[in-house]
Short mmCIF file of N, CA and C in Angstrom, two decimals:
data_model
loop_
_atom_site.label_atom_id
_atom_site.label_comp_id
_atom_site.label_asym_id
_atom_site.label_seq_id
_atom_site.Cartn_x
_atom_site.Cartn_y
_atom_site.Cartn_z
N UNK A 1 0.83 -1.17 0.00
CA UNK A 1 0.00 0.00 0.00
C UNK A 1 0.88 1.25 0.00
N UNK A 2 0.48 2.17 -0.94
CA UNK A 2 1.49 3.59 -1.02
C UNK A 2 0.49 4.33 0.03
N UNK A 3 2.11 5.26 0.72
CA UNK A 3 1.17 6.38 1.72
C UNK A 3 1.57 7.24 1.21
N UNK A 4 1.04 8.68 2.03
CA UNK A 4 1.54 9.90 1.29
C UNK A 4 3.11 10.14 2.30
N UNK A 5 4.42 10.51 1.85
CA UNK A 5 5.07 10.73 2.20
C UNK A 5 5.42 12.20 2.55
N UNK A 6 6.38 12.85 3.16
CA UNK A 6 6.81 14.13 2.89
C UNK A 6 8.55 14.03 3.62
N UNK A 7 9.49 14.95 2.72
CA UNK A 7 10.93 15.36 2.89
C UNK A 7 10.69 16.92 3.07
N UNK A 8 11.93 17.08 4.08
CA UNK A 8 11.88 18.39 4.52
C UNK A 8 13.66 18.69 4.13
N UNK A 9 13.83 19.84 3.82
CA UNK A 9 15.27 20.28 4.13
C UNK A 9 15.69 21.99 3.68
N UNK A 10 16.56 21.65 2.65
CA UNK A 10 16.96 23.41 2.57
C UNK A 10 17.48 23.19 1.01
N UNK A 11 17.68 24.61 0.02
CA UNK A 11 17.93 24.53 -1.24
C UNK A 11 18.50 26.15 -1.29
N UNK A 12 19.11 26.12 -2.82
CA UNK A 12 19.98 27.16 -3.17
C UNK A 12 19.01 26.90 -4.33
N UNK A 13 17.99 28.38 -4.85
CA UNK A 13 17.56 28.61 -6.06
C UNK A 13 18.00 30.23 -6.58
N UNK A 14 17.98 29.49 -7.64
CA UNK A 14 17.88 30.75 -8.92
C UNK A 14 17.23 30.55 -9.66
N UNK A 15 16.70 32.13 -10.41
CA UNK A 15 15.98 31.90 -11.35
C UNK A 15 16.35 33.07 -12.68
N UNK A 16 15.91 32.30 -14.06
CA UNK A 16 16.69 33.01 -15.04
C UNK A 16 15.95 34.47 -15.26
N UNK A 17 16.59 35.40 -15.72
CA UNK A 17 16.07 37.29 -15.40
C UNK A 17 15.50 37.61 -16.58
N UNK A 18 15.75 37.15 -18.06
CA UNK A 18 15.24 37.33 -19.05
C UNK A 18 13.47 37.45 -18.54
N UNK A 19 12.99 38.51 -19.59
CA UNK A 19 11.46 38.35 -19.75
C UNK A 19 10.61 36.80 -19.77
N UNK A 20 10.57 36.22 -20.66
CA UNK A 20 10.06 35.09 -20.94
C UNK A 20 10.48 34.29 -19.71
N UNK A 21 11.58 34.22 -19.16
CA UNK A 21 12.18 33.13 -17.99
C UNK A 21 11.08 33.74 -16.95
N UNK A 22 10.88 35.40 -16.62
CA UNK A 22 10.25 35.72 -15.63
C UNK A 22 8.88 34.99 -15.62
N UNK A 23 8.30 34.99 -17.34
CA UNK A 23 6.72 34.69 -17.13
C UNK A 23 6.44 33.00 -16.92
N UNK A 24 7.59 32.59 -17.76
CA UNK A 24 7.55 30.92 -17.31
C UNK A 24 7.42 30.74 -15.73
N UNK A 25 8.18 31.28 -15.14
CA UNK A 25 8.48 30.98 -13.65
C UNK A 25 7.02 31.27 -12.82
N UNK A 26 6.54 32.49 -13.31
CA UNK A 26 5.20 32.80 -12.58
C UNK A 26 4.24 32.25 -12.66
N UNK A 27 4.13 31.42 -13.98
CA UNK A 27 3.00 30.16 -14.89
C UNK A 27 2.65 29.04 -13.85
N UNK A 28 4.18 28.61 -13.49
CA UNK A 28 4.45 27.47 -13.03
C UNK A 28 4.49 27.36 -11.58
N UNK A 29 4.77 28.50 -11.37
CA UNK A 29 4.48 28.88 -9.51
C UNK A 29 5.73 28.47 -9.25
N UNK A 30 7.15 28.66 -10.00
CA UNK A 30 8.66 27.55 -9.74
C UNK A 30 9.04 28.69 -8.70
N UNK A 31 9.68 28.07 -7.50
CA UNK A 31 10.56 29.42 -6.52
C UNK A 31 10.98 30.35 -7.00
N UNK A 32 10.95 31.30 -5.97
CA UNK A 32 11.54 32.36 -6.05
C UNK A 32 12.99 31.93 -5.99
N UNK A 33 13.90 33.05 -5.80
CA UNK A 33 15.64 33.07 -5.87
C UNK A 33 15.74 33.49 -4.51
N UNK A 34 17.03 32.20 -3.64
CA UNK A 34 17.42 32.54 -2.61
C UNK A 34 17.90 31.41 -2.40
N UNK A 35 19.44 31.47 -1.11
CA UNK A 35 20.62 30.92 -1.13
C UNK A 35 20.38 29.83 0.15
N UNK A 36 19.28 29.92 0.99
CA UNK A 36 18.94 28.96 2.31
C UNK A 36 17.37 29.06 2.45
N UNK A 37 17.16 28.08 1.03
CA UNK A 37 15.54 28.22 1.12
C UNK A 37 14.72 27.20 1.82
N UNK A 38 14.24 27.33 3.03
CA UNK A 38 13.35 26.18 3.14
C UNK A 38 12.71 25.38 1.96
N UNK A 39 12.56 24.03 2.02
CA UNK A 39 11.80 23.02 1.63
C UNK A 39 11.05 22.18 1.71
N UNK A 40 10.19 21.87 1.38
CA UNK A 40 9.13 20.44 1.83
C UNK A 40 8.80 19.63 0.51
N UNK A 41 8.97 18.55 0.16
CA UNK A 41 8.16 17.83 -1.01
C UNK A 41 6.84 16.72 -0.31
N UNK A 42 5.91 16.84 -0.69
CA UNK A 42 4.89 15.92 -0.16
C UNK A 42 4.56 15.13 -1.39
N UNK A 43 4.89 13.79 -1.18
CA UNK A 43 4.36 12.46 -2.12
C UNK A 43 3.51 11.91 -2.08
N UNK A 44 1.93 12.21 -2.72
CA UNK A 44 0.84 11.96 -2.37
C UNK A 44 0.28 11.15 -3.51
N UNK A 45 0.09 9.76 -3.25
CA UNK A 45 -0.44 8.51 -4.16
C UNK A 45 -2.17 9.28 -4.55
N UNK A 46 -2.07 8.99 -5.82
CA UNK A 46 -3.48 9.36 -6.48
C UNK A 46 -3.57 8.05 -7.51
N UNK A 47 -4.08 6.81 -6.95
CA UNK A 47 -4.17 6.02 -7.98
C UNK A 47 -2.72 5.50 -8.45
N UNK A 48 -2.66 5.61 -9.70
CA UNK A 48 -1.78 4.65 -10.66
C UNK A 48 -0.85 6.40 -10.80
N UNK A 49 -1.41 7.42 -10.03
CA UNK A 49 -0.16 8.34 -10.52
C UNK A 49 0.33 8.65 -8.72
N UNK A 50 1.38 9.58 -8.96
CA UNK A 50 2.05 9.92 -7.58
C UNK A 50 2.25 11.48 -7.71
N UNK A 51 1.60 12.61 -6.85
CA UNK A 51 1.35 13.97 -6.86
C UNK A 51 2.67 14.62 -6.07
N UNK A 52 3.46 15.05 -6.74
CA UNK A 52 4.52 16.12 -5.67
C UNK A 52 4.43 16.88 -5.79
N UNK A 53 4.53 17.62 -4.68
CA UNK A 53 3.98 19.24 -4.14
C UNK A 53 5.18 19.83 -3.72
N UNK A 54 5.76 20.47 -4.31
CA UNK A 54 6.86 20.79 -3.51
C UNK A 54 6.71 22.60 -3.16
N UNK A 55 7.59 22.78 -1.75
CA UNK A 55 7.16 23.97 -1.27
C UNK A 55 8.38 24.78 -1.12
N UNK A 56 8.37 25.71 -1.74
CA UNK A 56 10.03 26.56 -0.99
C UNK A 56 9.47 28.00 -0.70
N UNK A 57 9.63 27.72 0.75
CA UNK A 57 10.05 28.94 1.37
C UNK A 57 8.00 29.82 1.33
N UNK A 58 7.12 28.82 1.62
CA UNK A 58 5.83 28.98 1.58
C UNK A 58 5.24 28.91 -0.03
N UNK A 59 6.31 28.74 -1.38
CA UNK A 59 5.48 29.01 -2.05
C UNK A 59 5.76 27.72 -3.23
N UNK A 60 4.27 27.06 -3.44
CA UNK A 60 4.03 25.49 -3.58
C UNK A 60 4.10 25.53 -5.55
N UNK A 61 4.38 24.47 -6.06
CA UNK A 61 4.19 24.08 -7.07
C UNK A 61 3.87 22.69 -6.65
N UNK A 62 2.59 22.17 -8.05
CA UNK A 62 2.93 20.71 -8.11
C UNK A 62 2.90 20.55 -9.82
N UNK A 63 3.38 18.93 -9.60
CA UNK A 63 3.19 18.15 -10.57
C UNK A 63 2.71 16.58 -10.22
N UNK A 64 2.37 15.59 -11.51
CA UNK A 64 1.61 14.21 -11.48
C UNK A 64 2.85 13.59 -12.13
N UNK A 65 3.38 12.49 -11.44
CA UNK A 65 4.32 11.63 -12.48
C UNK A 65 3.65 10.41 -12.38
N UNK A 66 3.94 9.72 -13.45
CA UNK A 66 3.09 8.09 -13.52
C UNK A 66 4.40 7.97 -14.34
N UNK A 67 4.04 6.32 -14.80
CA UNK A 67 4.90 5.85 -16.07
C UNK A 67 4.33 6.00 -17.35
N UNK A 68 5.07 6.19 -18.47
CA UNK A 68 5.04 6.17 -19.55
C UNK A 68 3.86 4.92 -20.09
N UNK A 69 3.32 5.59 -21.34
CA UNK A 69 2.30 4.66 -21.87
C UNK A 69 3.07 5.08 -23.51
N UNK A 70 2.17 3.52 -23.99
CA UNK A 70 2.63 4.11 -25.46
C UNK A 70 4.12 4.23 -26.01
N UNK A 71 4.19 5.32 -27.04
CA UNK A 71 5.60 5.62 -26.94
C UNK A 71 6.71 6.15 -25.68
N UNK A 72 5.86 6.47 -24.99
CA UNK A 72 6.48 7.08 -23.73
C UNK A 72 6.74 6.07 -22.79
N UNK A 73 6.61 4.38 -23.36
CA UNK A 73 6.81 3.41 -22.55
C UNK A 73 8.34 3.10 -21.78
N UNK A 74 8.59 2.91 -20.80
CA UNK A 74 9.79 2.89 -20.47
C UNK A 74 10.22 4.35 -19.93
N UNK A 75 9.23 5.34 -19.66
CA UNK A 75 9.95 6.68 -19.55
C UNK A 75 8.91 7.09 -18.40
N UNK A 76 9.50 7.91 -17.60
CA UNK A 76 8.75 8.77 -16.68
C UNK A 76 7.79 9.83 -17.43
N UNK A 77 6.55 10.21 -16.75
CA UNK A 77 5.90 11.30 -17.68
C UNK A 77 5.42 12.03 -16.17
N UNK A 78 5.97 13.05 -16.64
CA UNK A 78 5.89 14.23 -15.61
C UNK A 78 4.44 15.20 -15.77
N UNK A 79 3.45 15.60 -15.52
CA UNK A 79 3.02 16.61 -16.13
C UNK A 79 2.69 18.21 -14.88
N UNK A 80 2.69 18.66 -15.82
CA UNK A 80 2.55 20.58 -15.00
C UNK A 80 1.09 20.95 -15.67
N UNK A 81 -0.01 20.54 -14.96
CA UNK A 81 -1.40 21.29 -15.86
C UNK A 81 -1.07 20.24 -16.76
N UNK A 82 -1.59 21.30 -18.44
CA UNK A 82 -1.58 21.04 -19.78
C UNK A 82 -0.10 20.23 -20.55
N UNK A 83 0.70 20.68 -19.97
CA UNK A 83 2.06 19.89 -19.86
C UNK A 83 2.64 18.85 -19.39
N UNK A 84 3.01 18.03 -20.23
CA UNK A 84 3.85 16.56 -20.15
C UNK A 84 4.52 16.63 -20.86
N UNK A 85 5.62 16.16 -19.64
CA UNK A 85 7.45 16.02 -20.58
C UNK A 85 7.38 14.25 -20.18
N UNK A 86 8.66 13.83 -21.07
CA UNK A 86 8.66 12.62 -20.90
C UNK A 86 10.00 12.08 -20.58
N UNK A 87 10.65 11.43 -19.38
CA UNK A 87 11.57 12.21 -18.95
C UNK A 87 12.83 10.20 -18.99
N UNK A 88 13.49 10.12 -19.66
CA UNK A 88 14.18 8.58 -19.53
C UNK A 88 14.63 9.16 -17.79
N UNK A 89 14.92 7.73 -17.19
CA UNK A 89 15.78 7.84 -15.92
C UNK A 89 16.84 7.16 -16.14
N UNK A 90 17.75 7.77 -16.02
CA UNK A 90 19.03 6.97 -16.42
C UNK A 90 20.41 6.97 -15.01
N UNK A 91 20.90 5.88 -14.58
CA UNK A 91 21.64 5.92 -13.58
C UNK A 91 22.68 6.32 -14.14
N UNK A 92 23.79 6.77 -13.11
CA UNK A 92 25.30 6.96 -13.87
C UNK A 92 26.00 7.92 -12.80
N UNK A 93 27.11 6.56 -12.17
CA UNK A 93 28.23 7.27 -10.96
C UNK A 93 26.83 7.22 -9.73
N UNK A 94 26.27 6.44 -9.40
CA UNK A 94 25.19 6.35 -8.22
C UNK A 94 24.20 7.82 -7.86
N UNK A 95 24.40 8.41 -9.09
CA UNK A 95 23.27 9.44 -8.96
C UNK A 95 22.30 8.75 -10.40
N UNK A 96 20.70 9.74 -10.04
CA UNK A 96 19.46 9.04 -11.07
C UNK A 96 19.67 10.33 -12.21
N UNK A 97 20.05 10.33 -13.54
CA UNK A 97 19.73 11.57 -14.10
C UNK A 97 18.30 11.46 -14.50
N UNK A 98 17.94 12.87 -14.72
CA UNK A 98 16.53 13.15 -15.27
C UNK A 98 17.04 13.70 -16.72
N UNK A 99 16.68 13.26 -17.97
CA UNK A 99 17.03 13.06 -19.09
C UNK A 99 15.43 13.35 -19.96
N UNK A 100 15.08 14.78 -20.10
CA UNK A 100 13.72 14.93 -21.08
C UNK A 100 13.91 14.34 -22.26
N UNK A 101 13.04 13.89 -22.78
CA UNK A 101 12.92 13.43 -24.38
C UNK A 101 12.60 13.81 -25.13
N UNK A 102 10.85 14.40 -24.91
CA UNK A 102 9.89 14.55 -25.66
C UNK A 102 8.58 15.22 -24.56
N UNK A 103 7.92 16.33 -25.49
CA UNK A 103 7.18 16.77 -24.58
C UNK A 103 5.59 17.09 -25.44
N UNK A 104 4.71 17.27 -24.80
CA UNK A 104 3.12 17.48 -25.08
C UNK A 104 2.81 18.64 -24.36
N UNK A 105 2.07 19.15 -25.31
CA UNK A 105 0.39 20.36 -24.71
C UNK A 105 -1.01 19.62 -25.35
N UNK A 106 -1.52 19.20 -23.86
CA UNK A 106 -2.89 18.78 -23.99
C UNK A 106 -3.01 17.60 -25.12
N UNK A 107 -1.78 16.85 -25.12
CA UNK A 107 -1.48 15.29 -25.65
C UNK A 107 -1.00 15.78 -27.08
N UNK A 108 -0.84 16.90 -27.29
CA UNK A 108 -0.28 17.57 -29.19
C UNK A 108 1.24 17.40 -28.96
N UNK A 109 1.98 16.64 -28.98
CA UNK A 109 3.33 16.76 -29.39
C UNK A 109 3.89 18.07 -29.78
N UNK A 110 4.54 18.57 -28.70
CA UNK A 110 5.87 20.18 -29.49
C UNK A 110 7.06 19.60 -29.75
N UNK A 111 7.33 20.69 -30.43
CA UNK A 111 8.57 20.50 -30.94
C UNK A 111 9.56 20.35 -30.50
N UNK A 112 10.65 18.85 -30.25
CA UNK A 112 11.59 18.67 -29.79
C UNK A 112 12.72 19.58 -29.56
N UNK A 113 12.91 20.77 -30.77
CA UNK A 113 13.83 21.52 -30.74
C UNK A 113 13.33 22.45 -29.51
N UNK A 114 12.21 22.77 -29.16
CA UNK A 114 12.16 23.80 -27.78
C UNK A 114 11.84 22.91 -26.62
N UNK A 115 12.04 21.80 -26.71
CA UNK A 115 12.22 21.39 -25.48
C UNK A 115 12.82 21.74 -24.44
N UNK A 116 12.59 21.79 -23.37
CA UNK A 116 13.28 22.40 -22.00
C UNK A 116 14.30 21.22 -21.73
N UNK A 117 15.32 21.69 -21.33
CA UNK A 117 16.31 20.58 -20.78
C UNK A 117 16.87 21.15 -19.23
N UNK A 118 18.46 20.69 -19.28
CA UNK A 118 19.18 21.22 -17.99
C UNK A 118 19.57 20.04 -17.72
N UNK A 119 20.76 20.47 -16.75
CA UNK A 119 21.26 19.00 -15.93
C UNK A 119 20.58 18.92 -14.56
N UNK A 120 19.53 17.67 -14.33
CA UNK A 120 19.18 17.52 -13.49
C UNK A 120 19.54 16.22 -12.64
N UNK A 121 19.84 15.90 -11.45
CA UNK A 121 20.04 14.44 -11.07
C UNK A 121 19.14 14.28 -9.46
N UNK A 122 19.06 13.24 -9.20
CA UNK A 122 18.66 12.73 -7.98
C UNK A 122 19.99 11.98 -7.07
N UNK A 123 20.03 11.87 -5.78
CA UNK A 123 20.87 11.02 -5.39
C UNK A 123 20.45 10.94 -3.89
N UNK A 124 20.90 9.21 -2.95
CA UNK A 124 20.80 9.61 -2.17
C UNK A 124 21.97 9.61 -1.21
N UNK A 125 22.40 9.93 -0.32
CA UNK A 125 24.04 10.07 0.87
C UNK A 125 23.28 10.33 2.25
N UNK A 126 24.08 8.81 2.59
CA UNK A 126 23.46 9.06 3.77
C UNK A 126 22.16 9.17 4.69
N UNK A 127 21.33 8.40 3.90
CA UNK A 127 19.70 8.92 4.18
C UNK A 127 19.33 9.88 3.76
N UNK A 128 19.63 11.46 3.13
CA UNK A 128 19.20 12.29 2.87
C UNK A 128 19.45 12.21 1.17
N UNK A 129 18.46 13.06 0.94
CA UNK A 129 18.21 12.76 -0.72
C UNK A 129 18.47 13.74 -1.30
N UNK A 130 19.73 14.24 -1.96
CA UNK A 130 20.05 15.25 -2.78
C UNK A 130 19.42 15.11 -3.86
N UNK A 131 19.55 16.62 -4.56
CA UNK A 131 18.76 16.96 -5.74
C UNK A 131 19.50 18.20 -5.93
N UNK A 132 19.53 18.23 -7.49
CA UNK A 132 20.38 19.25 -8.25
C UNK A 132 19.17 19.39 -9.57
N UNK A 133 18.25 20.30 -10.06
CA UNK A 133 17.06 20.57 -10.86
C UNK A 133 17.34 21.64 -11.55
N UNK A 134 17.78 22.11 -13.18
CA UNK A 134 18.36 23.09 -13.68
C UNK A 134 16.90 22.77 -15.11
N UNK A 135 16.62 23.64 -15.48
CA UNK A 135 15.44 23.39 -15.89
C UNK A 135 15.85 25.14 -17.42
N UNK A 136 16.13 24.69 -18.53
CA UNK A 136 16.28 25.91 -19.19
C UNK A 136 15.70 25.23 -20.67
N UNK A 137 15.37 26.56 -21.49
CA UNK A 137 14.76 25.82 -22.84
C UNK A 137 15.51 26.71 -23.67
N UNK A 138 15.65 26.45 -25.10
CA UNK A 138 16.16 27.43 -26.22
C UNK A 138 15.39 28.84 -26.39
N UNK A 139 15.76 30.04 -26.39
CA UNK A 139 15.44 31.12 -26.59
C UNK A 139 15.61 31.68 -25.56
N UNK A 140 15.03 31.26 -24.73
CA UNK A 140 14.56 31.63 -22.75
C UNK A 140 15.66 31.56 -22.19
N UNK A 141 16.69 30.45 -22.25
CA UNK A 141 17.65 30.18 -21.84
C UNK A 141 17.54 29.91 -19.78
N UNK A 142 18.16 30.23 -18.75
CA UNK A 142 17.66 29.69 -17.67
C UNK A 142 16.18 30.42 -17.53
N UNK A 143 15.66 29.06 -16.77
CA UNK A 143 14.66 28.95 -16.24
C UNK A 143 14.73 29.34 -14.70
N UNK A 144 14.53 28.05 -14.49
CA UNK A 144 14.99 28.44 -12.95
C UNK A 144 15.43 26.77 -12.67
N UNK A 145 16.39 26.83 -11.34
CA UNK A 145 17.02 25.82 -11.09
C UNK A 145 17.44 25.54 -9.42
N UNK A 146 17.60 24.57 -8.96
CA UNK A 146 17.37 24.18 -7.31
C UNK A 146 18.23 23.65 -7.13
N UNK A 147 18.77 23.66 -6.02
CA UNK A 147 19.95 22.55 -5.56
C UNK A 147 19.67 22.07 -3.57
N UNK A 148 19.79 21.36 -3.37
CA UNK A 148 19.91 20.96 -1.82
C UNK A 148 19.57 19.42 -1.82
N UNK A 149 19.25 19.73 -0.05
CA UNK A 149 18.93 18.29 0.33
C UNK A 149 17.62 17.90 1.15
N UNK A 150 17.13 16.91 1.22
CA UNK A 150 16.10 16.46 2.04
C UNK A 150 16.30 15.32 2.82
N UNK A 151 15.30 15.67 4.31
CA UNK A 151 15.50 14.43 4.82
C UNK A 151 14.24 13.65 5.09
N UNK A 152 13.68 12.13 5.20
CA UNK A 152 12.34 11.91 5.39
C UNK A 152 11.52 12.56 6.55
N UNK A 153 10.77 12.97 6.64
CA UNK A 153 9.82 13.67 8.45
C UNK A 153 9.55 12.60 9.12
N UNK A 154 10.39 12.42 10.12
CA UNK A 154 10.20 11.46 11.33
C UNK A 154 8.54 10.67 10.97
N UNK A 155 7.64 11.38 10.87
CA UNK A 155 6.23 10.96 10.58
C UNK A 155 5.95 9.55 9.54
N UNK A 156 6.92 9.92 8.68
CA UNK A 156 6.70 9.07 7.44
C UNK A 156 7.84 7.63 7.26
N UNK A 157 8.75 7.65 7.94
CA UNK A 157 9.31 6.75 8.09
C UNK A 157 9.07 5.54 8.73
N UNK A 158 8.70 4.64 7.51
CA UNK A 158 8.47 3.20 7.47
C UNK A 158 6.94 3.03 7.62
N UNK A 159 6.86 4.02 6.99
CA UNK A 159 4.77 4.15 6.60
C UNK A 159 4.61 3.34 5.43
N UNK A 160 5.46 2.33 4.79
CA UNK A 160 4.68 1.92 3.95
C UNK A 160 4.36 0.46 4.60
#
């Protein structure tokens, strides 16, 4: 049985200054910029998908990840709203990279060439779960991007 989980810790964000980077960022509700940002991610099972909420510094974004269907078989599918990226997970040196592929509006395939990329990875040391999230697309150039760590909330450990 999946429960809802939640990680707490701290992050270093920035975000890119260009126009377009500003309005992406506000779309998406992605953090603000700052060097000791509180954090929270809450992992909340919805069915066959899994909801993360993540919070910095009071101010929340989410997204729905499930697995890939279809062509997107074998791949993570992330979505924001109207948006799904489709994301390979690929290990390498004991960190998880996040590797976009291919992305949708409202299931219409865009164009690979504006796909958003960045170097993103997962890892964990020590019980706590680093994360490094750099998130930029062609034209726009940075987006915005996260770095820190989390640890599980006493609460949730060994809830499954």
């Amino acid at each position: 049985m999946r429960v809802p989980r939640r990680w707490s810790g701290r992050a270093r964000v920035r975000r890119g200054t260009g126009l377009l980077a500003r309005a992406v960022c506000a779309l998406f509700r992605f953090p603000r910029p700052g060097d000791d940002v509180a954090v929270t991610v809450d992992l909340v099972p919805e069915g066959a998908t899994e909801r993360w909420t993540r919070t910095f510094d009071g101010r929340r974004f989410s997204s729905v990840q499930s697995s890939g269907r279809g062509r997107d078989r074998h791949l993570l599918v992330e979505r924001f709203g109207g948006i799904a990226v489709a994301i390979a997970l690929v290990v390498d040196a004991g960190r998880l990279l996040l590797v976009p592929r291919r992305w949708s509006f409202l299931g219409l395939p865009l164009p690979r060439a504006l796909l958003p990329r960045g170097e993103s990875f997962e890892a964990e040391e020590d019980g706590r779960f680093r994360f490094d999230v750099e998130i930029r697309a062609p034209v726009v150039g940075l987006i915005v991007a996260y770095r820190g760590e989390l640890a599980p909330d006493p609460a949730t450990i060994g809830a499954d």
